[in-house]
Amino acid sequence: MKQEKNSEKPETSFDERIQASAVQFLIQENEQEAAVAFLACEFELSGWDDGFRTLYSALLRGPRWVYEVIHDEHHPTTQAIEKALNAVMPWDCAIQNILIKANLIDVEPDWKAQMLDIALGKQVHNQGIEIKNRATMIWQNLRFRSESEKRIAEALDRSGVLFLPNCLARLTTPEGRKNKEPDFVICHQGRWGILEVDGEPFHPPSRTVDDHKRDRDFYAHGIHIVLHFDAAECYQQPDRVVKQFLALLAERQ
């Protein structure tokens, strides 16, 4: 007699269901930037009873750029997330406030020497252009402007491919010689491709036409593929994104 396999799904916590439901609410409200910001954070609820109902503090931990936004209770993104959370909470519950802390970093043995060089301007991480009023994060002495980008870099590293993150390229365009900055230039099995992380503030939907024009400029120089992936997908499933990208790149002649 064959033993039946246990097909039960892993139990989802109350906090996780609330976050997922709130993110779906934000997406349905076309609040994509707020959804991406919320997805970039760890989330938990801390509650207490005020005698009439249960009140909660929403406790977040996320990248520096989200910290700067959520720390301002009057910021539209903060208000959108609070609205979404209250929309999906049980009837007798409410969000009292949203608190956020910045991410802790992975520490390497020589971290003090590395950070001292960075602080003194002695190290060049890579050539990525800094975005005004946007914090950057450092991984393996490389600079990234979002947790989604950093997670894609980590996934590419695990795959063992050659890649150049956020590096300026000098190329010919119909308007003459220009500098362009792809998110990730990747070499796999002798083929070159570009992976773009969309949905970030520097790749908003309003820039779609400009991004397509830039893609054509790269194709004109022999780049095999330029693929765009949503920032939320890159954050949640970076290994799947990288696997899909490399499979498609390998098929190109």
PDB file of C-alpha atoms in Angstrom, residues 95-197:
ATOM      1  CA  ILE A  95      -2.839  50.097  13.052  1.00  0.00           C
ATOM      2  CA  GLN A  96      -1.829  52.762  15.573  1.00  0.00           C
ATOM      3  CA  ASN A  97       1.511  53.648  13.973  1.00  0.00           C
ATOM      4  CA  ILE A  98       4.293  52.435  11.692  1.00  0.00           C
ATOM      5  CA  LEU A  99       7.846  52.209  13.049  1.00  0.00           C
ATOM      6  CA  ILE A 100      10.927  51.361  11.006  1.00  0.00           C
ATOM      7  CA  LYS A 101      14.565  50.452  11.590  1.00  0.00           C
ATOM      8  CA  ALA A 102      17.304  50.208   8.954  1.00  0.00           C
ATOM      9  CA  ASN A 103      18.618  46.831   7.830  1.00  0.00           C
ATOM     10  CA  LEU A 104      21.525  45.218   9.608  1.00  0.00           C
ATOM     11  CA  ILE A 105      24.357  44.270   7.268  1.00  0.00           C
ATOM     12  CA  ASP A 106      26.385  41.090   6.820  1.00  0.00           C
ATOM     13  CA  VAL A 107      29.791  41.631   8.408  1.00  0.00           C
ATOM     14  CA  GLU A 108      33.070  40.420   6.904  1.00  0.00           C
ATOM     15  CA  PRO A 109      36.240  39.904   9.006  1.00  0.00           C
ATOM     16  CA  ASP A 110      37.944  43.051   7.628  1.00  0.00           C
ATOM     17  CA  TRP A 111      34.827  45.225   7.612  1.00  0.00           C
ATOM     18  CA  LYS A 112      36.385  48.098   9.581  1.00  0.00           C
ATOM     19  CA  ALA A 113      39.257  48.542   7.113  1.00  0.00           C
ATOM     20  CA  GLN A 114      36.905  48.340   4.128  1.00  0.00           C
ATOM     21  CA  MET A 115      34.472  50.883   5.566  1.00  0.00           C
ATOM     22  CA  LEU A 116      37.288  53.228   6.572  1.00  0.00           C
ATOM     23  CA  ASP A 117      38.546  53.237   2.966  1.00  0.00           C
ATOM     24  CA  ILE A 118      35.009  53.897   1.719  1.00  0.00           C
ATOM     25  CA  ALA A 119      34.474  56.690   4.248  1.00  0.00           C
ATOM     26  CA  LEU A 120      37.769  58.331   3.234  1.00  0.00           C
ATOM     27  CA  GLY A 121      36.945  57.986  -0.468  1.00  0.00           C
ATOM     28  CA  LYS A 122      39.894  55.664  -1.149  1.00  0.00           C
ATOM     29  CA  GLN A 123      37.852  52.860  -2.710  1.00  0.00           C
ATOM     30  CA  VAL A 124      35.884  52.893  -5.938  1.00  0.00           C
ATOM     31  CA  HIS A 125      32.999  50.438  -5.686  1.00  0.00           C
ATOM     32  CA  ASN A 126      31.897  50.664  -9.301  1.00  0.00           C
ATOM     33  CA  GLN A 127      30.868  53.395 -11.694  1.00  0.00           C
ATOM     34  CA  GLY A 128      27.184  53.576 -10.840  1.00  0.00           C
ATOM     35  CA  ILE A 129      25.725  57.065 -10.964  1.00  0.00           C
ATOM     36  CA  GLU A 130      24.425  58.189  -7.589  1.00  0.00           C
ATOM     37  CA  ILE A 131      20.804  59.307  -7.387  1.00  0.00           C
ATOM     38  CA  LYS A 132      20.340  62.550  -5.477  1.00  0.00           C
ATOM     39  CA  ASN A 133      18.680  62.043  -2.067  1.00  0.00           C
ATOM     40  CA  ARG A 134      18.833  58.267  -2.485  1.00  0.00           C
ATOM     41  CA  ALA A 135      20.893  56.148  -0.122  1.00  0.00           C
ATOM     42  CA  THR A 136      23.124  53.454  -1.576  1.00  0.00           C
ATOM     43  CA  MET A 137      24.066  50.100  -0.103  1.00  0.00           C
ATOM     44  CA  ILE A 138      27.384  48.293  -0.331  1.00  0.00           C
ATOM     45  CA  TRP A 139      27.878  44.587  -1.038  1.00  0.00           C
ATOM     46  CA  GLN A 140      31.304  43.112  -1.877  1.00  0.00           C
ATOM     47  CA  ASN A 141      32.596  46.700  -2.337  1.00  0.00           C
ATOM     48  CA  LEU A 142      29.971  47.296  -5.047  1.00  0.00           C
ATOM     49  CA  ARG A 143      27.325  49.984  -4.826  1.00  0.00           C
ATOM     50  CA  PHE A 144      23.580  49.370  -5.269  1.00  0.00           C
ATOM     51  CA  ARG A 145      20.599  51.674  -5.028  1.00  0.00           C
ATOM     52  CA  SER A 146      17.994  49.175  -3.849  1.00  0.00           C
ATOM     53  CA  GLU A 147      17.637  45.880  -2.027  1.00  0.00           C
ATOM     54  CA  SER A 148      16.192  44.386  -5.231  1.00  0.00           C
ATOM     55  CA  GLU A 149      19.411  45.195  -7.143  1.00  0.00           C
ATOM     56  CA  LYS A 150      21.543  43.812  -4.328  1.00  0.00           C
ATOM     57  CA  ARG A 151      19.583  40.542  -4.236  1.00  0.00           C
ATOM     58  CA  ILE A 152      19.989  40.103  -8.010  1.00  0.00           C
ATOM     59  CA  ALA A 153      23.741  40.654  -7.594  1.00  0.00           C
ATOM     60  CA  GLU A 154      23.851  37.977  -4.877  1.00  0.00           C
ATOM     61  CA  ALA A 155      21.902  35.561  -7.108  1.00  0.00           C
ATOM     62  CA  LEU A 156      24.235  36.244 -10.057  1.00  0.00           C
ATOM     63  CA  ASP A 157      27.180  35.620  -7.746  1.00  0.00           C
ATOM     64  CA  ARG A 158      25.724  32.251  -6.720  1.00  0.00           C
ATOM     65  CA  SER A 159      25.291  31.346 -10.400  1.00  0.00           C
ATOM     66  CA  GLY A 160      29.003  31.880 -11.041  1.00  0.00           C
ATOM     67  CA  VAL A 161      28.658  34.147 -14.098  1.00  0.00           C
ATOM     68  CA  LEU A 162      30.660  37.230 -14.992  1.00  0.00           C
ATOM     69  CA  PHE A 163      28.626  40.385 -14.347  1.00  0.00           C
ATOM     70  CA  LEU A 164      29.118  44.139 -14.133  1.00  0.00           C
ATOM     71  CA  PRO A 165      26.582  45.951 -11.933  1.00  0.00           C
ATOM     72  CA  ASN A 166      25.603  49.601 -12.475  1.00  0.00           C
ATOM     73  CA  CYS A 167      28.611  50.412 -14.632  1.00  0.00           C
ATOM     74  CA  LEU A 168      28.697  53.234 -17.145  1.00  0.00           C
ATOM     75  CA  ALA A 169      29.044  52.236 -20.781  1.00  0.00           C
ATOM     76  CA  ARG A 170      30.264  54.529 -23.574  1.00  0.00           C
ATOM     77  CA  LEU A 171      28.507  53.823 -26.872  1.00  0.00           C
ATOM     78  CA  THR A 172      27.277  55.298 -30.132  1.00  0.00           C
ATOM     79  CA  THR A 173      23.621  56.349 -30.374  1.00  0.00           C
ATOM     80  CA  PRO A 174      21.665  58.063 -33.192  1.00  0.00           C
ATOM     81  CA  GLU A 175      22.381  61.313 -31.310  1.00  0.00           C
ATOM     82  CA  GLY A 176      26.145  60.649 -31.073  1.00  0.00           C
ATOM     83  CA  ARG A 177      28.429  59.199 -28.421  1.00  0.00           C
ATOM     84  CA  LYS A 178      26.700  58.871 -25.048  1.00  0.00           C
ATOM     85  CA  ASN A 179      27.130  57.388 -21.588  1.00  0.00           C
ATOM     86  CA  LYS A 180      24.526  54.781 -20.625  1.00  0.00           C
ATOM     87  CA  GLU A 181      24.169  52.854 -17.387  1.00  0.00           C
ATOM     88  CA  PRO A 182      22.594  49.394 -17.543  1.00  0.00           C
ATOM     89  CA  ASP A 183      21.683  47.765 -14.229  1.00  0.00           C
ATOM     90  CA  PHE A 184      23.546  44.491 -14.905  1.00  0.00           C
ATOM     91  CA  VAL A 185      25.742  43.569 -17.876  1.00  0.00           C
ATOM     92  CA  ILE A 186      26.137  39.773 -17.852  1.00  0.00           C
ATOM     93  CA  CYS A 187      28.341  37.387 -19.816  1.00  0.00           C
ATOM     94  CA  HIS A 188      27.148  33.762 -19.977  1.00  0.00           C
ATOM     95  CA  GLN A 189      28.523  31.077 -22.292  1.00  0.00           C
ATOM     96  CA  GLY A 190      30.157  33.722 -24.466  1.00  0.00           C
ATOM     97  CA  ARG A 191      26.956  35.731 -24.870  1.00  0.00           C
ATOM     98  CA  TRP A 192      26.360  39.205 -23.463  1.00  0.00           C
ATOM     99  CA  GLY A 193      23.035  40.384 -22.062  1.00  0.00           C
ATOM    100  CA  ILE A 194      21.586  43.127 -19.885  1.00  0.00           C
ATOM    101  CA  LEU A 195      19.200  42.613 -16.968  1.00  0.00           C
ATOM    102  CA  GLU A 196      17.193  45.648 -15.872  1.00  0.00           C
ATOM    103  CA  VAL A 197      15.350  45.993 -12.554  1.00  0.00           C
TER     104      VAL A 197
END
